Amino acid sequence: MVAAAMMREPREIQDGPAGSFAYDLAWTAAQDVSDRLARSVVVTDHVTAVTVHAPATADFELTDASGAVVASATVTARTSATIPLEVAPGTTLTAQGRFTWVLVLDDEPGFLARVAPRRTDVEPLVVEVGQRPYVGPVAVRED
């Protein structure tokens, strides 16, 4: 599991002291990547990049539904990289491996958000069914 992270982007203050900055903040929730399974997300409006973190040095590839690589980078162990991304809204993107990644949404003025991927597979579940006698209400004897 990779810990949660916060990103901030400075922007000039429009109504305030000259040369001052405000900061737009966006939290990125932790993701369990120990299973190394594929995770996907659907692109929304205002997506400008993908930010990826790797616990070990590895090659990150983000693909669309046809399997075409839309973003890639070699990410050094315990570091993050932000890769510019130009993909149409509605596109499904997928990555696999021990990477924590999010789509970066950014718009002016002061809009900053993240969209995290989710597993799209169905986890196997073992269910045991058996026939048992019904236990009804307990009769209370009053003497």
Coordinates of C-alpha atoms in Angstrom, one line a residue:
M1 CA 0.0 0.0 0.0
V2 CA 1.2 3.5 -0.8
A3 CA 0.4 6.3 1.6
A4 CA -2.0 9.1 0.7
A5 CA -0.4 12.3 -0.7
M6 CA -1.3 15.9 -1.1
M7 CA -0.5 18.1 -4.1
R8 CA -0.6 21.9 -4.2
E9 CA -0.4 24.4 -7.0
P10 CA 0.3 28.0 -6.5
R11 CA -1.7 30.7 -8.2
E12 CA -1.4 34.5 -8.0
I13 CA -4.0 36.2 -5.8
Q14 CA -6.3 38.5 -7.8
D15 CA -7.6 40.5 -4.9
G16 CA -4.8 40.9 -2.4
P17 CA -1.3 42.1 -1.8
A18 CA 0.9 42.2 -5.0
G19 CA 3.1 39.2 -5.4
S20 CA 1.1 37.0 -3.1
F21 CA 0.0 33.5 -3.9
A22 CA -2.9 31.2 -2.9
Y23 CA -2.6 27.5 -3.1
D24 CA -5.1 25.0 -4.6
L25 CA -4.9 21.6 -2.8
A26 CA -5.8 18.1 -3.9
W27 CA -5.5 14.9 -1.8
T28 CA -4.7 11.6 -3.4
A29 CA -6.0 8.6 -1.4
A30 CA -3.9 5.6 -0.8
Q31 CA -4.2 2.6 -3.1
D32 CA -3.4 -1.0 -2.3
V33 CA -1.1 -2.1 -5.2
S34 CA 0.2 -5.4 -3.6
D35 CA -2.0 -7.5 -5.9
R36 CA -0.5 -5.9 -9.1
L37 CA -3.9 -6.2 -10.8
A38 CA -5.1 -3.8 -13.5
R39 CA -7.0 -0.7 -12.5
S40 CA -9.0 1.5 -14.8
V41 CA -10.6 5.0 -14.8
V42 CA -12.8 6.9 -17.3
V43 CA -11.5 10.3 -18.3
T44 CA -13.5 13.3 -17.4
D45 CA -13.4 17.0 -18.5
H46 CA -10.3 19.0 -17.4
V47 CA -7.9 16.0 -17.3
T48 CA -4.4 17.5 -18.0
A49 CA -2.0 14.8 -16.7
V50 CA -1.5 11.5 -14.9
T51 CA 0.6 11.3 -11.7
V52 CA 2.2 8.0 -10.9
H53 CA 4.1 6.7 -7.9
A54 CA 6.2 3.5 -7.8
P55 CA 7.6 1.7 -4.8
A56 CA 10.3 0.1 -7.0
T57 CA 11.8 1.3 -10.2
A58 CA 9.6 0.2 -13.1
D59 CA 8.1 1.2 -16.5
F60 CA 4.6 2.6 -16.2
E61 CA 2.3 2.4 -19.2
L62 CA -1.2 3.8 -19.4
T63 CA -3.3 2.3 -22.2
D64 CA -6.7 3.1 -23.8
A65 CA -9.4 0.5 -24.5
S66 CA -7.7 -0.5 -27.8
G67 CA -4.4 -1.2 -26.0
A68 CA -2.7 1.9 -27.4
V69 CA -0.2 3.5 -25.0
V70 CA -1.3 7.0 -24.2
A71 CA 1.3 7.8 -21.5
S72 CA 4.5 6.1 -20.3
A73 CA 7.4 6.8 -18.1
T74 CA 10.2 5.0 -16.2
V75 CA 9.5 5.8 -12.5
T76 CA 12.3 5.5 -10.1
A77 CA 11.8 3.7 -6.8
R78 CA 9.8 5.7 -4.1
T79 CA 9.3 8.7 -6.4
S80 CA 6.4 10.2 -8.4
A81 CA 6.2 11.5 -11.9
T82 CA 3.5 13.6 -13.6
I83 CA 3.1 13.0 -17.3
P84 CA 1.1 15.4 -19.5
L85 CA -2.0 13.7 -20.9
E86 CA -4.3 14.6 -23.8
V87 CA -7.2 12.2 -24.0
A88 CA -10.8 12.8 -24.9
P89 CA -13.4 12.7 -22.1
G90 CA -15.1 9.3 -21.9
T91 CA -11.9 7.3 -22.8
T92 CA -11.2 4.4 -20.5
L93 CA -7.6 4.2 -19.3
T94 CA -5.9 1.2 -17.7
A95 CA -2.6 0.5 -16.0
Q96 CA -1.2 -2.6 -14.4
G97 CA 1.5 -3.2 -11.8
R98 CA 2.7 -1.9 -8.5
F99 CA 1.8 1.7 -9.3
T100 CA -0.3 4.2 -7.5
W101 CA -1.7 6.6 -10.1
V102 CA -4.4 9.2 -10.5
L103 CA -5.6 11.5 -13.3
V104 CA -4.9 15.2 -12.6
L105 CA -7.8 17.6 -13.3
D106 CA -6.9 21.3 -13.5
D107 CA -8.8 24.3 -14.6
E108 CA -8.6 28.0 -14.1
P109 CA -9.1 29.7 -11.7
G110 CA -8.3 27.5 -8.7
F111 CA -9.8 24.2 -9.6
L112 CA -7.7 21.1 -8.8
A113 CA -8.9 17.5 -8.3
R114 CA -7.8 13.9 -8.8
V115 CA -9.6 10.9 -10.2
A116 CA -8.4 7.5 -8.9
P117 CA -8.6 4.2 -10.8
R118 CA -10.4 1.2 -9.5
R119 CA -10.1 -2.6 -10.1
T120 CA -12.6 -3.7 -12.7
D121 CA -12.2 -7.5 -12.2
V122 CA -14.6 -9.6 -10.2
E123 CA -12.9 -11.1 -7.1
P124 CA -13.4 -14.8 -6.7
L125 CA -15.6 -15.7 -3.7
V126 CA -16.0 -19.1 -2.2
V127 CA -19.5 -19.7 -0.9
E128 CA -20.5 -22.9 0.9
V129 CA -24.2 -23.7 0.9
G130 CA -25.7 -26.4 3.1
Q131 CA -29.1 -27.5 4.3
R132 CA -29.7 -27.0 8.0
P133 CA -32.8 -27.6 10.1
Y134 CA -34.7 -24.4 10.9
V135 CA -34.5 -23.3 14.5
G136 CA -37.8 -21.7 15.4
P137 CA -38.8 -19.7 18.4
V138 CA -37.9 -21.2 21.8
A139 CA -41.0 -22.3 23.8
V140 CA -40.9 -20.9 27.3
R141 CA -42.4 -23.0 30.0
E142 CA -44.1 -21.3 32.8
D143 CA -44.7 -23.5 35.9

